[in-house]
């Protein structure tokens, strides 16, 4: 009877793959409501060869949306690059020296070369498996299973966050191999101004002044109010010291339009030092000519990928074992999520330190 019902089921009769996937998801959603008919149909559908695949595709669509919706705390400052495979790729300067040279009458134009920077970026493979157990199939409680797409989508984005932030943050604080120096000044208008000015005369590998037209003030949640108070104020009072004399000057906020605030929980998820609550960072934004961090993805594999496995085996006396009884090894039906992702330092100086990057532990 149930097999007859499945023969007419919408996930089988739908005119195209999209409708079939939507129908599989609809049947799963009906089963979550716990009605006897829906549970019976779902269990029977899980024993077929096509339904688990369609359901996995539905999960993948949901997971991709969850991945897009999840907070990417690096979005403001990490430039996006894509690679064709897993081999390291070098960051290239596509323009070389952009200033034209004078050309005399009858003289050849001077040739320019593409500068290949000694900065490499690549991607790695990451993932997680979730099991739909035989016991879960018997119970009819599909709450955990319904949460797979969100978990897998969020998991892919959180991996991206970790990869990016671990390029410049370690368990002990700002990474010494990323920053030219790590300061110990608290966040204040004066110290933020000094940080901005520290980039003023820096030059890149071509002898050009670094681009400081867009900067990101990166702070942990504990400093969110303080950072926004400084950046969003209309007027700031700045202390100016000349010799032994200190004066206070009131001026229009010089950081408005120049510096934006990004609050990032990943700063304190990685940094386990006793100074993490007051450590702040100033990085070039992603549109800068000298971005501090690169986030890399594999072409054609930018979204989370979900698959399921069928290896329930056969009965000793012959005959197939229903899919819902799970794997030969552990009675589970596996749903696996995979993402491909990477991160690296961006534009660096001669010592391999990020050009437009400042960090202070706040004390």
Short mmCIF file of C-alpha atoms in Angstrom, two decimals:
data_model
loop_
_atom_site.label_atom_id
_atom_site.label_comp_id
_atom_site.label_asym_id
_atom_site.label_seq_id
_atom_site.Cartn_x
_atom_site.Cartn_y
_atom_site.Cartn_z
CA UNK A 1 0.00 0.00 0.00
CA UNK A 2 2.73 2.40 1.03
CA UNK A 3 4.81 1.43 -1.98
CA UNK A 4 1.79 2.19 -4.17
CA UNK A 5 1.48 5.56 -2.47
CA UNK A 6 5.17 6.27 -3.08
CA UNK A 7 4.81 5.40 -6.74
CA UNK A 8 2.45 8.36 -7.00
CA UNK A 9 4.42 10.52 -4.58
CA UNK A 10 5.23 14.03 -5.78
CA UNK A 11 8.99 13.56 -5.35
CA UNK A 12 8.67 10.88 -8.05
CA UNK A 13 6.10 12.45 -10.37
CA UNK A 14 7.28 16.08 -10.33
CA UNK A 15 8.27 17.33 -13.82
CA UNK A 16 11.79 18.53 -12.93
CA UNK A 17 14.57 18.11 -10.40
CA UNK A 18 13.81 21.34 -8.55
CA UNK A 19 10.21 20.25 -7.91
CA UNK A 20 11.34 16.80 -6.85
CA UNK A 21 13.74 18.29 -4.30
CA UNK A 22 11.06 20.62 -2.97
CA UNK A 23 8.63 17.70 -2.69
CA UNK A 24 11.17 15.63 -0.76
CA UNK A 25 11.67 18.53 1.65
CA UNK A 26 7.89 18.93 1.97
CA UNK A 27 7.49 15.24 2.87
CA UNK A 28 10.23 15.56 5.48
CA UNK A 29 8.55 18.64 6.96
CA UNK A 30 5.24 16.78 7.16
CA UNK A 31 6.96 13.89 8.95
CA UNK A 32 8.26 16.33 11.57
CA UNK A 33 4.66 17.08 12.53
CA UNK A 34 4.37 13.48 13.70
CA UNK A 35 1.18 12.36 11.96
CA UNK A 36 1.05 8.59 11.44
CA UNK A 37 0.52 8.79 7.68
CA UNK A 38 3.36 11.28 7.13
CA UNK A 39 5.76 9.25 9.32
CA UNK A 40 4.89 6.05 7.48
CA UNK A 41 5.41 7.70 4.10
CA UNK A 42 8.69 9.25 5.18
CA UNK A 43 10.09 5.97 6.55
CA UNK A 44 9.09 4.19 3.37
CA UNK A 45 10.59 6.97 1.25
CA UNK A 46 13.89 6.74 3.15
CA UNK A 47 14.12 3.08 2.10
CA UNK A 48 14.11 4.00 -1.60
CA UNK A 49 17.14 4.73 -3.73
CA UNK A 50 16.11 8.23 -4.85
CA UNK A 51 14.46 9.97 -1.88
CA UNK A 52 17.55 10.26 0.40
CA UNK A 53 19.46 11.82 -2.48
CA UNK A 54 16.67 14.33 -3.14
CA UNK A 55 16.43 15.13 0.57
CA UNK A 56 20.20 15.68 0.72
CA UNK A 57 19.90 18.15 -2.16
CA UNK A 58 17.14 19.95 -0.27
CA UNK A 59 19.35 20.08 2.80
CA UNK A 60 22.16 21.47 0.64
CA UNK A 61 19.96 24.32 -0.61
CA UNK A 62 19.05 25.21 2.98
CA UNK A 63 22.67 24.91 4.10
CA UNK A 64 23.89 27.24 1.33
CA UNK A 65 21.31 29.81 2.38
CA UNK A 66 22.36 29.43 6.03
CA UNK A 67 25.98 29.86 4.94
CA UNK A 68 25.11 33.09 3.14
CA UNK A 69 23.09 34.39 6.09
CA UNK A 70 25.72 33.56 8.73
CA UNK A 71 27.83 36.47 9.98
CA UNK A 72 31.17 36.77 8.21
CA UNK A 73 33.16 38.84 10.68
CA UNK A 74 36.00 39.25 8.19
CA UNK A 75 33.90 40.74 5.38
CA UNK A 76 34.93 44.35 6.03
CA UNK A 77 38.69 43.82 5.78
CA UNK A 78 39.54 40.56 3.95
CA UNK A 79 39.84 40.76 0.16
CA UNK A 80 38.28 37.82 -1.69
CA UNK A 81 40.44 35.74 -4.05
CA UNK A 82 39.66 32.52 -5.88
CA UNK A 83 41.98 29.70 -6.88
CA UNK A 84 41.49 26.98 -9.54
CA UNK A 85 42.91 24.12 -7.43
CA UNK A 86 44.64 23.31 -4.13
CA UNK A 87 48.09 24.49 -5.19
CA UNK A 88 49.43 27.70 -3.57
CA UNK A 89 48.88 30.78 -5.71
CA UNK A 90 51.08 33.88 -5.60
CA UNK A 91 49.66 37.36 -5.21
CA UNK A 92 50.58 39.33 -8.31
CA UNK A 93 50.86 43.04 -8.80
CA UNK A 94 49.10 43.47 -12.11
CA UNK A 95 50.28 46.97 -12.83
CA UNK A 96 53.93 47.28 -11.82
CA UNK A 97 55.10 50.89 -11.67
CA UNK A 98 52.11 52.86 -12.89
CA UNK A 99 53.89 56.17 -13.42
CA UNK A 100 54.74 56.83 -17.08
CA UNK A 101 58.36 57.58 -17.99
CA UNK A 102 59.38 60.44 -20.30
CA UNK A 103 60.04 59.33 -23.91
CA UNK A 104 62.39 61.34 -26.14
CA UNK A 105 61.95 61.83 -29.88
CA UNK A 106 62.64 58.54 -31.66
CA UNK A 107 63.31 56.82 -28.32
CA UNK A 108 61.84 53.44 -27.41
CA UNK A 109 59.19 53.28 -24.72
CA UNK A 110 60.63 51.75 -21.56
CA UNK A 111 59.28 48.32 -20.71
CA UNK A 112 57.59 47.59 -17.43
CA UNK A 113 57.36 44.23 -15.68
CA UNK A 114 54.75 42.58 -13.54
CA UNK A 115 55.94 42.34 -9.96
CA UNK A 116 55.28 38.96 -8.38
CA UNK A 117 54.95 39.37 -4.66
CA UNK A 118 56.24 36.72 -2.29
CA UNK A 119 52.78 36.28 -0.79
CA UNK A 120 51.04 32.97 -1.29
CA UNK A 121 47.47 31.98 -0.60
CA UNK A 122 45.71 28.66 -0.99
CA UNK A 123 42.68 26.69 0.15
CA UNK A 124 42.15 23.62 2.30
CA UNK A 125 39.30 21.18 2.73
CA UNK A 126 37.06 21.14 5.81
CA UNK A 127 33.91 19.30 6.82
CA UNK A 128 31.74 17.50 9.35
CA UNK A 129 29.46 14.44 9.34
CA UNK A 130 26.09 14.12 11.06
CA UNK A 131 24.36 10.78 11.52
CA UNK A 132 20.65 10.05 11.18
CA UNK A 133 20.45 7.00 13.45
CA UNK A 134 18.30 3.91 13.32
CA UNK A 135 17.02 4.83 16.79
CA UNK A 136 15.97 8.25 15.48
CA UNK A 137 14.07 6.61 12.64
CA UNK A 138 12.15 4.47 15.11
CA UNK A 139 11.37 7.38 17.45
CA UNK A 140 9.93 9.64 14.76
CA UNK A 141 11.68 12.66 16.32
CA UNK A 142 13.39 14.43 13.43
CA UNK A 143 14.26 17.69 15.24
CA UNK A 144 18.01 17.12 15.10
CA UNK A 145 17.86 16.03 11.50
CA UNK A 146 15.92 19.16 10.56
CA UNK A 147 18.72 21.24 12.09
CA UNK A 148 21.42 19.68 9.86
CA UNK A 149 21.29 22.33 7.12
CA UNK A 150 21.69 25.25 9.52
CA UNK A 151 24.52 23.50 11.36
CA UNK A 152 26.35 22.67 8.17
CA UNK A 153 25.86 26.13 6.64
CA UNK A 154 26.95 27.90 9.81
CA UNK A 155 29.83 25.45 10.20
CA UNK A 156 31.23 26.41 6.80
CA UNK A 157 31.08 30.14 7.59
CA UNK A 158 32.56 29.68 11.06
CA UNK A 159 35.46 27.79 9.48
CA UNK A 160 36.02 30.77 7.18
CA UNK A 161 35.98 33.11 10.18
CA UNK A 162 38.54 30.98 12.00
CA UNK A 163 40.83 30.73 8.97
CA UNK A 164 40.86 34.51 8.46
CA UNK A 165 41.27 35.52 12.10
CA UNK A 166 43.99 32.96 12.78
CA UNK A 167 46.19 34.72 10.21
CA UNK A 168 46.69 37.59 12.69
CA UNK A 169 45.43 36.35 16.09
CA UNK A 170 46.87 33.53 18.20
CA UNK A 171 46.08 32.09 21.63
CA UNK A 172 48.48 34.60 23.17
CA UNK A 173 47.18 37.67 21.29
CA UNK A 174 48.23 39.49 18.08
CA UNK A 175 50.62 37.37 15.99
CA UNK A 176 54.21 38.59 15.93
CA UNK A 177 54.69 37.21 12.41
CA UNK A 178 51.83 39.38 11.10
CA UNK A 179 52.41 42.77 12.76
CA UNK A 180 55.60 44.81 12.50
CA UNK A 181 55.13 45.61 16.20
CA UNK A 182 52.39 45.20 18.80
CA UNK A 183 51.63 48.28 20.91
CA UNK A 184 50.28 48.43 24.46
CA UNK A 185 48.11 51.56 24.32
CA UNK A 186 44.43 51.64 25.30
CA UNK A 187 41.86 52.61 22.69
CA UNK A 188 41.34 56.39 22.73
CA UNK A 189 40.94 59.12 20.10
CA UNK A 190 44.58 60.11 20.57
CA UNK A 191 45.93 56.56 20.28
CA UNK A 192 43.71 55.80 17.31
CA UNK A 193 45.01 58.93 15.61
CA UNK A 194 48.59 57.83 16.30
CA UNK A 195 47.83 54.40 14.82
CA UNK A 196 46.42 55.96 11.64
CA UNK A 197 49.42 58.29 11.38
CA UNK A 198 51.83 55.34 11.78
CA UNK A 199 50.88 54.32 8.23
CA UNK A 200 51.35 57.80 6.77
CA UNK A 201 54.88 57.44 5.37
CA UNK A 202 54.89 53.69 4.79
CA UNK A 203 55.79 52.58 1.29
CA UNK A 204 54.95 49.39 -0.56
CA UNK A 205 57.32 47.25 -2.66
CA UNK A 206 56.95 49.70 -5.57
CA UNK A 207 57.84 52.75 -3.52
CA UNK A 208 54.26 54.04 -3.42
CA UNK A 209 52.71 55.30 -0.20
CA UNK A 210 50.32 52.74 1.25
CA UNK A 211 46.59 53.26 0.84
CA UNK A 212 44.94 54.43 4.07
CA UNK A 213 41.70 55.79 2.59
CA UNK A 214 39.67 53.04 4.25
CA UNK A 215 40.46 51.43 7.63
CA UNK A 216 38.64 48.98 9.89
CA UNK A 217 38.78 49.26 13.68
CA UNK A 218 38.45 45.66 14.82
CA UNK A 219 37.39 45.15 18.44
CA UNK A 220 35.99 42.38 20.67
CA UNK A 221 32.39 42.67 21.95
CA UNK A 222 33.72 44.07 25.25
CA UNK A 223 34.93 47.21 23.41
CA UNK A 224 31.95 47.71 21.10
CA UNK A 225 30.45 50.71 22.94
CA UNK A 226 33.82 52.41 23.38
CA UNK A 227 34.75 51.97 19.71
CA UNK A 228 31.40 53.21 18.41
CA UNK A 229 31.51 56.20 20.77
CA UNK A 230 34.80 57.32 19.21
CA UNK A 231 33.99 56.62 15.57
CA UNK A 232 30.39 57.87 15.56
CA UNK A 233 30.83 61.06 17.58
CA UNK A 234 30.24 64.30 15.70
CA UNK A 235 32.89 66.15 17.69
CA UNK A 236 35.96 64.81 19.51
CA UNK A 237 38.25 66.36 22.08
CA UNK A 238 41.85 65.44 21.27
CA UNK A 239 44.78 66.01 23.61
CA UNK A 240 47.83 67.50 21.94
CA UNK A 241 51.27 67.50 23.61
CA UNK A 242 53.95 69.95 22.51
CA UNK A 243 57.07 69.68 24.58
CA UNK A 244 55.94 69.74 28.21
CA UNK A 245 52.67 71.44 27.41
CA UNK A 246 49.42 69.50 26.94
CA UNK A 247 46.36 71.13 25.41
CA UNK A 248 42.91 69.86 24.47
CA UNK A 249 41.52 70.64 21.02
CA UNK A 250 37.90 70.18 20.02
CA UNK A 251 37.39 69.26 16.37
CA UNK A 252 35.05 67.60 13.92
CA UNK A 253 35.53 63.86 14.15
CA UNK A 254 38.50 63.10 11.84
CA UNK A 255 37.66 59.37 11.76
CA UNK A 256 34.20 59.75 10.21
CA UNK A 257 34.27 58.25 6.72
CA UNK A 258 37.83 57.00 7.23
CA UNK A 259 37.45 54.31 9.91
CA UNK A 260 34.61 51.83 10.35
CA UNK A 261 34.01 49.58 13.37
CA UNK A 262 33.82 45.79 13.13
CA UNK A 263 32.95 43.89 16.30
CA UNK A 264 34.28 40.32 16.19
CA UNK A 265 33.70 37.53 18.69
CA UNK A 266 36.44 35.53 16.93
CA UNK A 267 39.06 37.85 18.41
CA UNK A 268 38.34 36.43 21.87
CA UNK A 269 37.47 32.92 20.68
CA UNK A 270 41.06 32.55 19.48
CA UNK A 271 42.92 34.87 21.87
CA UNK A 272 42.99 33.30 25.36
CA UNK A 273 45.30 35.87 26.97
CA UNK A 274 44.30 38.01 29.94
CA UNK A 275 44.44 41.12 27.70
CA UNK A 276 42.00 39.92 25.03
CA UNK A 277 39.09 42.04 26.29
CA UNK A 278 41.04 45.26 25.61
CA UNK A 279 43.08 44.29 22.52
CA UNK A 280 42.19 46.26 19.40
CA UNK A 281 43.27 46.18 15.78
CA UNK A 282 43.37 48.60 12.85
CA UNK A 283 43.47 47.01 9.38
CA UNK A 284 43.10 48.21 5.80
CA UNK A 285 39.60 47.51 4.47
CA UNK A 286 38.98 45.00 1.69
CA UNK A 287 38.77 47.75 -0.98
CA UNK A 288 42.23 49.08 -0.16
CA UNK A 289 45.14 48.81 -2.60
CA UNK A 290 47.00 47.21 0.31
CA UNK A 291 44.58 44.77 2.02
CA UNK A 292 46.02 43.09 5.08
CA UNK A 293 44.26 39.73 4.75
CA UNK A 294 43.20 37.48 1.87
CA UNK A 295 40.23 35.12 2.08
CA UNK A 296 40.44 32.46 -0.63
CA UNK A 297 37.91 30.06 -2.14
CA UNK A 298 38.04 27.30 -4.73
CA UNK A 299 36.41 28.17 -8.05
CA UNK A 300 33.19 26.22 -8.48
CA UNK A 301 33.15 25.13 -4.83
CA UNK A 302 32.29 28.37 -3.03
CA UNK A 303 29.21 26.87 -1.35
CA UNK A 304 28.91 24.14 1.24
CA UNK A 305 28.45 20.70 -0.34
CA UNK A 306 26.26 18.01 1.27
CA UNK A 307 26.23 14.31 0.47
CA UNK A 308 24.71 11.16 1.92
CA UNK A 309 26.00 7.58 1.97
CA UNK A 310 24.20 4.29 1.36
CA UNK A 311 26.13 1.27 2.67
CA UNK A 312 23.57 -0.78 4.56
CA UNK A 313 24.82 -4.05 3.03
CA UNK A 314 22.73 -7.19 2.41
CA UNK A 315 21.12 -9.84 4.58
CA UNK A 316 23.04 -13.07 5.12
CA UNK A 317 20.27 -15.06 3.47
CA UNK A 318 20.13 -12.61 0.59
CA UNK A 319 17.97 -9.62 -0.13
CA UNK A 320 18.41 -5.90 0.41
CA UNK A 321 18.26 -4.20 3.80
CA UNK A 322 16.05 -1.07 3.97
CA UNK A 323 17.99 2.19 3.82
CA UNK A 324 16.47 3.49 7.05
CA UNK A 325 18.21 0.72 9.03
CA UNK A 326 21.46 2.54 8.40
CA UNK A 327 25.09 1.70 7.77
CA UNK A 328 26.55 -1.79 7.92
CA UNK A 329 29.12 -0.38 10.37
CA UNK A 330 27.10 1.70 12.85
CA UNK A 331 23.40 1.80 11.90
CA UNK A 332 23.57 5.48 10.86
CA UNK A 333 22.64 7.29 7.68
CA UNK A 334 25.38 9.86 7.17
CA UNK A 335 24.93 13.39 5.90
CA UNK A 336 28.28 15.06 5.28
CA UNK A 337 29.03 18.74 4.77
CA UNK A 338 32.19 19.98 3.04
CA UNK A 339 33.67 23.40 2.42
CA UNK A 340 36.88 24.54 0.74
CA UNK A 341 38.43 27.66 2.21
CA UNK A 342 41.68 29.46 3.02
CA UNK A 343 43.25 32.68 4.27
CA UNK A 344 46.64 34.38 4.18
CA UNK A 345 48.43 37.66 4.77
CA UNK A 346 47.84 40.29 2.11
CA UNK A 347 50.31 43.01 1.08
CA UNK A 348 53.49 42.82 3.18
CA UNK A 349 56.69 44.80 3.74
CA UNK A 350 60.24 43.61 3.17
CA UNK A 351 60.14 41.69 6.46
CA UNK A 352 56.96 39.84 5.54
CA UNK A 353 54.73 41.85 7.92
CA UNK A 354 51.35 43.23 6.84
CA UNK A 355 51.73 46.77 5.49
CA UNK A 356 48.52 48.35 6.80
CA UNK A 357 47.97 46.59 10.09
CA UNK A 358 48.22 47.79 13.68
CA UNK A 359 47.51 46.00 16.96
CA UNK A 360 47.53 47.07 20.60
CA UNK A 361 46.92 44.97 23.69
CA UNK A 362 45.41 48.01 25.42
CA UNK A 363 47.76 47.99 28.42
#
